[in-house]
PDB file of N, CA and C in Angstrom:
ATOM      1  N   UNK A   1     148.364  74.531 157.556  1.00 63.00           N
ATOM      2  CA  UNK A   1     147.799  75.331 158.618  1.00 63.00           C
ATOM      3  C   UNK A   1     148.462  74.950 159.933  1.00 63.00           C
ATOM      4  N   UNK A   2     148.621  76.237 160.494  1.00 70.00           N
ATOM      5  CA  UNK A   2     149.521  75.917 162.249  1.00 70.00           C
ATOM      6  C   UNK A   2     148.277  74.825 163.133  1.00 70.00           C
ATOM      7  N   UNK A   3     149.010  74.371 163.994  1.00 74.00           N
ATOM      8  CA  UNK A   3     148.360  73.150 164.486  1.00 74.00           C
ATOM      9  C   UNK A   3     147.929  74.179 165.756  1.00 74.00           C
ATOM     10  N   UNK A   4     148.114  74.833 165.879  1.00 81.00           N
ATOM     11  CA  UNK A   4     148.463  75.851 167.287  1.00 81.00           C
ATOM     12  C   UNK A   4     147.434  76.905 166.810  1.00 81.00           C
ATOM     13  N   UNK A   5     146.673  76.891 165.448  1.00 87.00           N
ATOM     14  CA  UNK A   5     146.088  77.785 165.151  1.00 87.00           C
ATOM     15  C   UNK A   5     144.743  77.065 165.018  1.00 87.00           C
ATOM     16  N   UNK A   6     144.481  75.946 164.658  1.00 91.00           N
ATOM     17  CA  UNK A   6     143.153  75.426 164.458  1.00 91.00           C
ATOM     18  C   UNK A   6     143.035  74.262 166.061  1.00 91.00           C
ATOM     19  N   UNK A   7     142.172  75.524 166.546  1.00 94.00           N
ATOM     20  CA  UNK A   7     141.553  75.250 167.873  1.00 94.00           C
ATOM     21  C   UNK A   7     140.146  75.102 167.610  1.00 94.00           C
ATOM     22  N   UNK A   8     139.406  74.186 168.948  1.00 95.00           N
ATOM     23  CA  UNK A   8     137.990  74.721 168.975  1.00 95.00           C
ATOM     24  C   UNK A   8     137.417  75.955 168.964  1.00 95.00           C
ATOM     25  N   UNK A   9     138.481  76.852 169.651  1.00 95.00           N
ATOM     26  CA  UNK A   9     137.437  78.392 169.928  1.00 95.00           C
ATOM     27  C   UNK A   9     137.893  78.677 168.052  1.00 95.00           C
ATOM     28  N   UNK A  10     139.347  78.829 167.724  1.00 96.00           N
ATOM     29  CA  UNK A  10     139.094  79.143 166.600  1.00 96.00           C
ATOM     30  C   UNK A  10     137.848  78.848 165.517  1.00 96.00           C
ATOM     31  N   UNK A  11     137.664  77.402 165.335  1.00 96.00           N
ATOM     32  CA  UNK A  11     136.548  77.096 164.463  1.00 96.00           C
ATOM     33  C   UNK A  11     135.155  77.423 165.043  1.00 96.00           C
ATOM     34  N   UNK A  12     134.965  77.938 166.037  1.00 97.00           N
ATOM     35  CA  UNK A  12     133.664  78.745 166.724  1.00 97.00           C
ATOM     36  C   UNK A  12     133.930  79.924 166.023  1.00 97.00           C
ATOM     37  N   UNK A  13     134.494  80.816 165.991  1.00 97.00           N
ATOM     38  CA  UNK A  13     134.861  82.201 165.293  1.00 97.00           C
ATOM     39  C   UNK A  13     134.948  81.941 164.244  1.00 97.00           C
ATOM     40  N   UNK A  14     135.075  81.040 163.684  1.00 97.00           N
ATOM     41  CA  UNK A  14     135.032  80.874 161.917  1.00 97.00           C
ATOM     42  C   UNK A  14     133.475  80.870 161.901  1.00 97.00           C
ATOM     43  N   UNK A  15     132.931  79.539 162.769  1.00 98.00           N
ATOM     44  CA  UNK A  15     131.791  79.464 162.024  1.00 98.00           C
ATOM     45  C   UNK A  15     130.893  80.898 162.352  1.00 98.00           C
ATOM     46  N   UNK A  16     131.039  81.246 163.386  1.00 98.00           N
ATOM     47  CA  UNK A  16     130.289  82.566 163.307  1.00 98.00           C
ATOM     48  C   UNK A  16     130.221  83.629 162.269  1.00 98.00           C
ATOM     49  N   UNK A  17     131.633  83.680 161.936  1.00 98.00           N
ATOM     50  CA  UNK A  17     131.849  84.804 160.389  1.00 98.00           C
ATOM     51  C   UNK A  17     131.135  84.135 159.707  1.00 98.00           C
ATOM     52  N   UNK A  18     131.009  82.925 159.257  1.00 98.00           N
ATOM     53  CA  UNK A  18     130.311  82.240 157.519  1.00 98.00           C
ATOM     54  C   UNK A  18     129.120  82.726 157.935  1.00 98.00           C
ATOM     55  N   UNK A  19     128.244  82.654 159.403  1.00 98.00           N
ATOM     56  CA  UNK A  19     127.132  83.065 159.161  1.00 98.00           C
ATOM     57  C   UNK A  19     126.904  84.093 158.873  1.00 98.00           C
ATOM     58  N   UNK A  20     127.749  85.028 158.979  1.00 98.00           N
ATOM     59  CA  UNK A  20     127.340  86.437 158.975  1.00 98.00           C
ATOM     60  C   UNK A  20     126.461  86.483 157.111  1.00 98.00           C
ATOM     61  N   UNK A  21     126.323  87.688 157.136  1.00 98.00           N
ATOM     62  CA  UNK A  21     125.270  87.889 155.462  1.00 98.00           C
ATOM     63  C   UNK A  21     125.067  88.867 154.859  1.00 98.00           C
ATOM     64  N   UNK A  22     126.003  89.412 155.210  1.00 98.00           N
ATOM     65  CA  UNK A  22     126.144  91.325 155.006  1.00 98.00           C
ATOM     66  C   UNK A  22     127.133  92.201 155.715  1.00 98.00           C
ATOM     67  N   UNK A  23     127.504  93.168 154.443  1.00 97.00           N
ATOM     68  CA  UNK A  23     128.291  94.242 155.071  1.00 97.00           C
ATOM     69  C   UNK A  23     128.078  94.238 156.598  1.00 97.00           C
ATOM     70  N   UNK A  24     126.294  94.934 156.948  1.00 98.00           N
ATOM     71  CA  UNK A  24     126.355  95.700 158.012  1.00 98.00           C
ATOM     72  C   UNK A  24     126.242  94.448 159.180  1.00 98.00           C
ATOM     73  N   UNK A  25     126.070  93.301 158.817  1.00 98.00           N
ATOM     74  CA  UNK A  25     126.114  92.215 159.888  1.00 98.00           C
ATOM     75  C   UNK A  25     127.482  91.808 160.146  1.00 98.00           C
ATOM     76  N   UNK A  26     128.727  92.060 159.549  1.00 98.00           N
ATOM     77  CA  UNK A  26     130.176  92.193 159.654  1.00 98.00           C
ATOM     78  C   UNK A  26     130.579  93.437 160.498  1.00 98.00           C
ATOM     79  N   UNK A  27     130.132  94.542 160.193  1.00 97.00           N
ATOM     80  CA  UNK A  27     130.179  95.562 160.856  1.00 97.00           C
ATOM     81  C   UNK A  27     129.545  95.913 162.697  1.00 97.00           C
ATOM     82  N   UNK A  28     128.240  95.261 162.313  1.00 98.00           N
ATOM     83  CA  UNK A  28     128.021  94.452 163.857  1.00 98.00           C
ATOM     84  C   UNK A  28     128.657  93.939 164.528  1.00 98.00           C
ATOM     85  N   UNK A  29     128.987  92.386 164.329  1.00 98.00           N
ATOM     86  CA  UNK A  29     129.544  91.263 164.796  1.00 98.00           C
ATOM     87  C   UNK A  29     131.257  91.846 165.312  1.00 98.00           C
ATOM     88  N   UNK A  30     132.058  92.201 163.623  1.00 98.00           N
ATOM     89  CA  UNK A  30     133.228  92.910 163.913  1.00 98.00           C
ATOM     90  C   UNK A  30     133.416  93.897 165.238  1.00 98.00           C
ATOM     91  N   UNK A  31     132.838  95.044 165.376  1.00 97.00           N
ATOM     92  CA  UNK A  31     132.855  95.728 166.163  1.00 97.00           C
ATOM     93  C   UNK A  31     132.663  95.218 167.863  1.00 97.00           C
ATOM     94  N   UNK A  32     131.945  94.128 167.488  1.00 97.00           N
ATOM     95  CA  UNK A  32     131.604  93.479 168.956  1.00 97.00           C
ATOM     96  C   UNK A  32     132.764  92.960 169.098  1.00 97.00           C
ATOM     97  N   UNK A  33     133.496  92.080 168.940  1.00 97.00           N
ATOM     98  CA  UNK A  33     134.574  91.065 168.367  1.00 97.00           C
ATOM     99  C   UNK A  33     135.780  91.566 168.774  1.00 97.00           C
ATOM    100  N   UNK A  34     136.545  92.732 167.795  1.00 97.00           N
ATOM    101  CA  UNK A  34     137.498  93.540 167.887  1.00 97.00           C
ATOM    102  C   UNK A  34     137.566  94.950 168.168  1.00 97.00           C
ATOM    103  N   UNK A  35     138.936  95.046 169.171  1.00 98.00           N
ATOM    104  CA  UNK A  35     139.108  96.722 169.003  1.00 98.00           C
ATOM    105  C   UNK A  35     138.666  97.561 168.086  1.00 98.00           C
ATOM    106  N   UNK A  36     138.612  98.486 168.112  1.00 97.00           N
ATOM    107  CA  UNK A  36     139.245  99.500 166.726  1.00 97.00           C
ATOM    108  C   UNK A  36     140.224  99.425 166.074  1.00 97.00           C
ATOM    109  N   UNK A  37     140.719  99.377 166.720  1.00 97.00           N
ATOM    110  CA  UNK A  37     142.735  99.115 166.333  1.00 97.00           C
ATOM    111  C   UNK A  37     142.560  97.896 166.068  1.00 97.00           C
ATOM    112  N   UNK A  38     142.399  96.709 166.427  1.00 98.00           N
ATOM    113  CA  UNK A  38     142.294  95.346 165.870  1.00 98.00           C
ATOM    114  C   UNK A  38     141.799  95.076 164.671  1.00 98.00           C
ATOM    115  N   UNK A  39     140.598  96.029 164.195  1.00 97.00           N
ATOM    116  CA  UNK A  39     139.521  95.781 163.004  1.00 97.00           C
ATOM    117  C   UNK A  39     140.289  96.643 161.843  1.00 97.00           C
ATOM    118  N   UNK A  40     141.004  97.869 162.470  1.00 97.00           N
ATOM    119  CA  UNK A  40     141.820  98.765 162.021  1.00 97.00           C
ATOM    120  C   UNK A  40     143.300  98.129 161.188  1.00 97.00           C
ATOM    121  N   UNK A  41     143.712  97.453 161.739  1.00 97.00           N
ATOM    122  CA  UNK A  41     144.879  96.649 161.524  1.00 97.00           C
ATOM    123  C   UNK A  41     144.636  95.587 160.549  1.00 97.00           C
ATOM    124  N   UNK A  42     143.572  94.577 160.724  1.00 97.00           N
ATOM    125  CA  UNK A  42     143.086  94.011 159.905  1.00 97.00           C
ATOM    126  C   UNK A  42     143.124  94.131 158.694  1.00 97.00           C
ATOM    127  N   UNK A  43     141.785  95.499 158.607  1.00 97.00           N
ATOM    128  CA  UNK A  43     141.773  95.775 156.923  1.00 97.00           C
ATOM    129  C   UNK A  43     143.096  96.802 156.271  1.00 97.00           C
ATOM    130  N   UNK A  44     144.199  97.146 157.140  1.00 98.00           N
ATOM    131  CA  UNK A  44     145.097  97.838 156.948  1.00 98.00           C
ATOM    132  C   UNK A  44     146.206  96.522 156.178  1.00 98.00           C
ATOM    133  N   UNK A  45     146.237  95.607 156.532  1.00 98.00           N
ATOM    134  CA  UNK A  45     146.916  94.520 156.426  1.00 98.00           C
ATOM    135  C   UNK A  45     145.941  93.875 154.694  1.00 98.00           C
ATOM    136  N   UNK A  46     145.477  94.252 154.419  1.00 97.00           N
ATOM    137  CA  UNK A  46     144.255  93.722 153.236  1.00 97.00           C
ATOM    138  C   UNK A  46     144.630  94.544 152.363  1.00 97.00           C
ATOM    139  N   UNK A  47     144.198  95.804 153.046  1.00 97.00           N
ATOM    140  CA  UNK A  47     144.968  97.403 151.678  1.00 97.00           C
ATOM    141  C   UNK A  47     146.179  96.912 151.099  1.00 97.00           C
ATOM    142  N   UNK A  48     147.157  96.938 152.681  1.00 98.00           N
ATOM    143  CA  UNK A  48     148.740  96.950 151.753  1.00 98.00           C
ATOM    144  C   UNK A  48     148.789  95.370 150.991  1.00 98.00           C
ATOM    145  N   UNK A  49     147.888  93.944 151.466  1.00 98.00           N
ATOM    146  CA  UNK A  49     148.547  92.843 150.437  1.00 98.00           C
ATOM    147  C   UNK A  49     147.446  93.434 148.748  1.00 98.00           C
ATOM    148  N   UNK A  50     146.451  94.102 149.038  1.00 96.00           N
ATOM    149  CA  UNK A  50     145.870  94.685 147.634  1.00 96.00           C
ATOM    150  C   UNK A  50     147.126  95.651 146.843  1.00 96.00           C
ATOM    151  N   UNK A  51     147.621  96.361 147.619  1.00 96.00           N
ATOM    152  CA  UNK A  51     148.592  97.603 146.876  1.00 96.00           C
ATOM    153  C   UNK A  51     150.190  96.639 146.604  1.00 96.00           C
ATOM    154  N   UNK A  52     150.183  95.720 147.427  1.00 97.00           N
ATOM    155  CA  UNK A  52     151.500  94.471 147.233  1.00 97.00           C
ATOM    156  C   UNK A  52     151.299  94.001 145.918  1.00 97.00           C
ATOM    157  N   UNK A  53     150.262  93.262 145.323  1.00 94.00           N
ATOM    158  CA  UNK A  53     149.845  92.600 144.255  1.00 94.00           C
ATOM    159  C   UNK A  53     149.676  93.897 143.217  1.00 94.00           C
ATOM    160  N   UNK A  54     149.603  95.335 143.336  1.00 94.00           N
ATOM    161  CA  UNK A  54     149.377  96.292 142.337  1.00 94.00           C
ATOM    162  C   UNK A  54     150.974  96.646 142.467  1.00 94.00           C
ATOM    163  N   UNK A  55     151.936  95.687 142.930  1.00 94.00           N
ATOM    164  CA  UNK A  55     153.495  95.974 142.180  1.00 94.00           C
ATOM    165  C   UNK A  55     153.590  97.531 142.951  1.00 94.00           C
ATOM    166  N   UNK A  56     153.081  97.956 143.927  1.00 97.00           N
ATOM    167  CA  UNK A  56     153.350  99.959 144.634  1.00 97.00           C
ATOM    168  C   UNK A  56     154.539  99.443 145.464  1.00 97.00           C
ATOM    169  N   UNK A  57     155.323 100.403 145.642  1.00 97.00           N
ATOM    170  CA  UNK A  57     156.572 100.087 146.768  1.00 97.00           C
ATOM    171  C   UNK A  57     155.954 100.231 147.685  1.00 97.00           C
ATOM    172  N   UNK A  58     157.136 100.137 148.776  1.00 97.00           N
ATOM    173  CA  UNK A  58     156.710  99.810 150.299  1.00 97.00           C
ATOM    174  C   UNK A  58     156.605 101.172 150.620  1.00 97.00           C
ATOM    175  N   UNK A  59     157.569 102.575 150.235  1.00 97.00           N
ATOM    176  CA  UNK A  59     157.459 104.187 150.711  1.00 97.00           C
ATOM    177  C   UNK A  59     155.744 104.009 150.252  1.00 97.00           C
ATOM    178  N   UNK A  60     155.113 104.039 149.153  1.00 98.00           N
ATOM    179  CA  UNK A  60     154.089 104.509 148.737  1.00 98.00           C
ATOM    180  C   UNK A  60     153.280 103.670 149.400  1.00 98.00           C
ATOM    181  N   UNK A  61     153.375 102.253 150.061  1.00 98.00           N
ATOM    182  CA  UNK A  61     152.215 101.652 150.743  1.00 98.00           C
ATOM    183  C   UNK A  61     152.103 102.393 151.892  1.00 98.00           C
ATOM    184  N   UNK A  62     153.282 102.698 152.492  1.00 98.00           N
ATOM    185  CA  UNK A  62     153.493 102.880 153.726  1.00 98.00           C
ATOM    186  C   UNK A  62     152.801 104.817 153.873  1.00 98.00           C
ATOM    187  N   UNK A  63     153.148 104.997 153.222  1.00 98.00           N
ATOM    188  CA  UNK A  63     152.644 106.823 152.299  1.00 98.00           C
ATOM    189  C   UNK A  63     151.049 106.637 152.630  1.00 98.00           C
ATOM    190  N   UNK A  64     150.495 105.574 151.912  1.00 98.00           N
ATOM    191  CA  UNK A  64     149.151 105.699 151.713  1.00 98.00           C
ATOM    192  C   UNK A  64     148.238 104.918 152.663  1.00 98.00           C
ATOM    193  N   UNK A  65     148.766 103.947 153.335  1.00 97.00           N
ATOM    194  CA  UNK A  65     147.925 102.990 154.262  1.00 97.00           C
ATOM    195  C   UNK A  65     149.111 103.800 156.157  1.00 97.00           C
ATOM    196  N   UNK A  66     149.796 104.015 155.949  1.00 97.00           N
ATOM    197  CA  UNK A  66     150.342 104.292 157.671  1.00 97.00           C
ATOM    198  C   UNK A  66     150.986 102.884 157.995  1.00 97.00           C
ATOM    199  N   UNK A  67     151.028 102.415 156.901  1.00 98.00           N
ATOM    200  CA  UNK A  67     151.498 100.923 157.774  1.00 98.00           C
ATOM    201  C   UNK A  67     152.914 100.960 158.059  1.00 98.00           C
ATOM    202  N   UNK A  68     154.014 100.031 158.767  1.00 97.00           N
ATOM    203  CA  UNK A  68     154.598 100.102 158.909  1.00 97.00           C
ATOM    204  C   UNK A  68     155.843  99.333 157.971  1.00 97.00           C
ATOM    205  N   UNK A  69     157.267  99.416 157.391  1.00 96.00           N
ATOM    206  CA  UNK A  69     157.723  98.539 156.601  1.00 96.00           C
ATOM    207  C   UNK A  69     157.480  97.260 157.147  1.00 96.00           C
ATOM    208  N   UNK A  70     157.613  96.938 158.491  1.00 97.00           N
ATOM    209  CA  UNK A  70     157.509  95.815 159.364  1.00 97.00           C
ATOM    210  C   UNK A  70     156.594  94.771 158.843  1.00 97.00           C
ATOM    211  N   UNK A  71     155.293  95.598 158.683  1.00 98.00           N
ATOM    212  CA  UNK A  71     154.223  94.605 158.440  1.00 98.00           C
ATOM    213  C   UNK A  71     153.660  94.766 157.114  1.00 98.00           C
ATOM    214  N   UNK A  72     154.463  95.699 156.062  1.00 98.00           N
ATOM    215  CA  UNK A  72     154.319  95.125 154.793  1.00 98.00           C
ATOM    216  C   UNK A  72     155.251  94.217 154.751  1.00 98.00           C
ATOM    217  N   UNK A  73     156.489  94.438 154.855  1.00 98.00           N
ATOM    218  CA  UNK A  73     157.076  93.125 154.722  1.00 98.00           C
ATOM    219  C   UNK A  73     156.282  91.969 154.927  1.00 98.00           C
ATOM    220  N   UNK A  74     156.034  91.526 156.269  1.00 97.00           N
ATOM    221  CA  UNK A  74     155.202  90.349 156.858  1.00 97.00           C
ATOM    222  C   UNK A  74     154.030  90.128 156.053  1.00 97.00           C
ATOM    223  N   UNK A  75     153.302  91.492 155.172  1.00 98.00           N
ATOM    224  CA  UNK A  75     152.395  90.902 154.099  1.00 98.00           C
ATOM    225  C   UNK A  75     152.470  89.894 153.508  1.00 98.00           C
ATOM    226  N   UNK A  76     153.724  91.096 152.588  1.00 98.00           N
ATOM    227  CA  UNK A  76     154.510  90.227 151.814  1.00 98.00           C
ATOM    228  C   UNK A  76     154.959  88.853 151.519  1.00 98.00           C
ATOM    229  N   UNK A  77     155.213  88.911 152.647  1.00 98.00           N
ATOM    230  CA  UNK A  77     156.066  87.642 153.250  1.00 98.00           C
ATOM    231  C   UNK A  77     154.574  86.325 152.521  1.00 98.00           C
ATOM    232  N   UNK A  78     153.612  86.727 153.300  1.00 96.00           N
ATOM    233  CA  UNK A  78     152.226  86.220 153.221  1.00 96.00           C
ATOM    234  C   UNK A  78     151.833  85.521 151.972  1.00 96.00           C
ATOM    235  N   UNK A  79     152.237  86.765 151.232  1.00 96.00           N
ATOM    236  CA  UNK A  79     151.588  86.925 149.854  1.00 96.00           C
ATOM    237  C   UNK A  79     152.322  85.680 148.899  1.00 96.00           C
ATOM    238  N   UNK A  80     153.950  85.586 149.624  1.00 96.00           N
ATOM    239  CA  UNK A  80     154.562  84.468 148.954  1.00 96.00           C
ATOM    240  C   UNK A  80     154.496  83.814 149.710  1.00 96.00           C
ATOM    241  N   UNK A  81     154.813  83.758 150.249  1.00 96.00           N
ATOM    242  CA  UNK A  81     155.138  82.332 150.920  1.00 96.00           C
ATOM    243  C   UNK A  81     154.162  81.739 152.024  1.00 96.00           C
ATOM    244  N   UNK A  82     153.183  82.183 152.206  1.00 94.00           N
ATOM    245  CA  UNK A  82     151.911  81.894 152.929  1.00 94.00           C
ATOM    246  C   UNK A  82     150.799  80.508 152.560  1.00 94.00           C
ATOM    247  N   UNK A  83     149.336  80.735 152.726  1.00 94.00           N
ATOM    248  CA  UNK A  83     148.287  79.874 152.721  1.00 94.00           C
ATOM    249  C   UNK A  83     147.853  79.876 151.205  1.00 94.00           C
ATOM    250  N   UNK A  84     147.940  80.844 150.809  1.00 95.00           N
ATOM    251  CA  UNK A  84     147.245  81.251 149.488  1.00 95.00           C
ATOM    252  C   UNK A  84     145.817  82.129 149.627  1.00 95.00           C
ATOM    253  N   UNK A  85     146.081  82.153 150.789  1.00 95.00           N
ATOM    254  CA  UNK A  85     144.497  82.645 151.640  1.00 95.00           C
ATOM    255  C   UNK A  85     143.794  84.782 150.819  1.00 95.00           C
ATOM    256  N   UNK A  86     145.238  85.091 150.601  1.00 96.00           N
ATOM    257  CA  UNK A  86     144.723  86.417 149.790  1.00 96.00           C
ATOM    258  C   UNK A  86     144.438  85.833 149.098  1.00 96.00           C
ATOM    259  N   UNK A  87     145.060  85.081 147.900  1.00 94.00           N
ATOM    260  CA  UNK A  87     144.761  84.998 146.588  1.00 94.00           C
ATOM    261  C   UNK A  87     143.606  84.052 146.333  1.00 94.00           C
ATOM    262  N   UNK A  88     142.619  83.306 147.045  1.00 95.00           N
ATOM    263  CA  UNK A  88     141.471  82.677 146.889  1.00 95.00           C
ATOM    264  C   UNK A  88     140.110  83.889 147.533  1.00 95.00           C
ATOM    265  N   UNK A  89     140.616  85.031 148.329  1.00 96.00           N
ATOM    266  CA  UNK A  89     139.816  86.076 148.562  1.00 96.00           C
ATOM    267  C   UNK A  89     139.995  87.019 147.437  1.00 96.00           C
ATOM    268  N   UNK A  90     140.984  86.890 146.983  1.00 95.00           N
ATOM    269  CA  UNK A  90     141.075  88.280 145.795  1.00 95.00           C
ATOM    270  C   UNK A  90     140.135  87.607 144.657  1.00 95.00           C
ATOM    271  N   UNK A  91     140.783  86.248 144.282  1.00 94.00           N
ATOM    272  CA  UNK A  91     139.595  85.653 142.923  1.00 94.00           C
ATOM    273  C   UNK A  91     138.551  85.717 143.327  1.00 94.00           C
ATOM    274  N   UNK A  92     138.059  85.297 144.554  1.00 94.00           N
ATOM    275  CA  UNK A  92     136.787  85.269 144.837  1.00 94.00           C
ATOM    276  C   UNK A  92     135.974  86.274 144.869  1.00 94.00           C
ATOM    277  N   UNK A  93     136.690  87.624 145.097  1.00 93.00           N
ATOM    278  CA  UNK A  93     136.325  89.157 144.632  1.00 93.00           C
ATOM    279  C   UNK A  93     136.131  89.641 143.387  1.00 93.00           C
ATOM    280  N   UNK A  94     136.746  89.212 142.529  1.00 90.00           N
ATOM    281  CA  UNK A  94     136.822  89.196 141.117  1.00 90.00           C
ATOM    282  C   UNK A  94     138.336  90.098 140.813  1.00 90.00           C
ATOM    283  N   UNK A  95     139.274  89.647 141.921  1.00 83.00           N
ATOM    284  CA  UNK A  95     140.630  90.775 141.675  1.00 83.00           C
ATOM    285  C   UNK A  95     141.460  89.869 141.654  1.00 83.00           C
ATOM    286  N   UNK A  96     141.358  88.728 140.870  1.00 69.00           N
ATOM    287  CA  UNK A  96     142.706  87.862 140.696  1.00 69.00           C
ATOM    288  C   UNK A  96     143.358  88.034 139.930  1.00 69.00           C
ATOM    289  N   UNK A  97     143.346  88.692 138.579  1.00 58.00           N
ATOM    290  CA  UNK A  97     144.110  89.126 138.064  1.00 58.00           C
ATOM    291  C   UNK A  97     145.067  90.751 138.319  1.00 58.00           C
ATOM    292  N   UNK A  98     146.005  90.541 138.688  1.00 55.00           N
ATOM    293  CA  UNK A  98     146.859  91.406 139.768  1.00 55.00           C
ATOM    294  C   UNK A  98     147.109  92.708 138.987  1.00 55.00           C
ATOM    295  N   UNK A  99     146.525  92.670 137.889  1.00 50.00           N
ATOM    296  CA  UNK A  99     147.043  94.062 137.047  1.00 50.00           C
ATOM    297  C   UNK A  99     145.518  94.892 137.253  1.00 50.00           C
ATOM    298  N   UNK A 100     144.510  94.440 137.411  1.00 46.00           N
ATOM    299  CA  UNK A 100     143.038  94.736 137.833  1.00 46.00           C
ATOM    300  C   UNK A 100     143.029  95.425 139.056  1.00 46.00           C
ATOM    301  N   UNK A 101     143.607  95.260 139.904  1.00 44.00           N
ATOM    302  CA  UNK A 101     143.483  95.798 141.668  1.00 44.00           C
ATOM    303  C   UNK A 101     143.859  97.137 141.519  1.00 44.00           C
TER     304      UNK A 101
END
């Protein structure tokens, strides 16, 4: 983890999400929190690493989410060479097996 990324305010915003306890208390909190475009981007960035792991090219991510090659790539990028941070949210969803999504 970036050293530049685990701040105090950061772990204040963490702990606030764990409390959350529901869709619509995410949907609350979120909306308070972030833009549109910020919250927008977010789960846009979630779609394409879900449609990354379902093996779809980048025309058809990009076709179906608006995203840009830019930041599937940078998914991508994520998806390998990252935290592991999708892939302990996808199992934890019950979508770890990548042929399932």
């Amino acid at each position: 983890m970036s050293k530049k990324l685990k701040t105090e305010a950061v772990d204040h915003l963490f702990e606030a999400i764990l409390c959350l306890e529901n869709k619509d208390e995410c949907y609350a909190f979120f909306e308070d929190v972030c833009t549109v475009n910020e919250l927008m981007s977010l789960s846009q960035r979630f779609e394409v690493a879900k449609m990354l792991r379902e093996q779809n090219t980048y025309l058809d991510i990009a076709e179906k989410t608006g995203a840009s090659t830019a930041t599937i790539s940078r998914v991508n990028r994520s998806l390998n060479y990252g935290n592991d941070g999708y892939d302990m949210v996808f199992g934890r969803m019950g979508l770890d097996d990548k042929k399932e999504l």
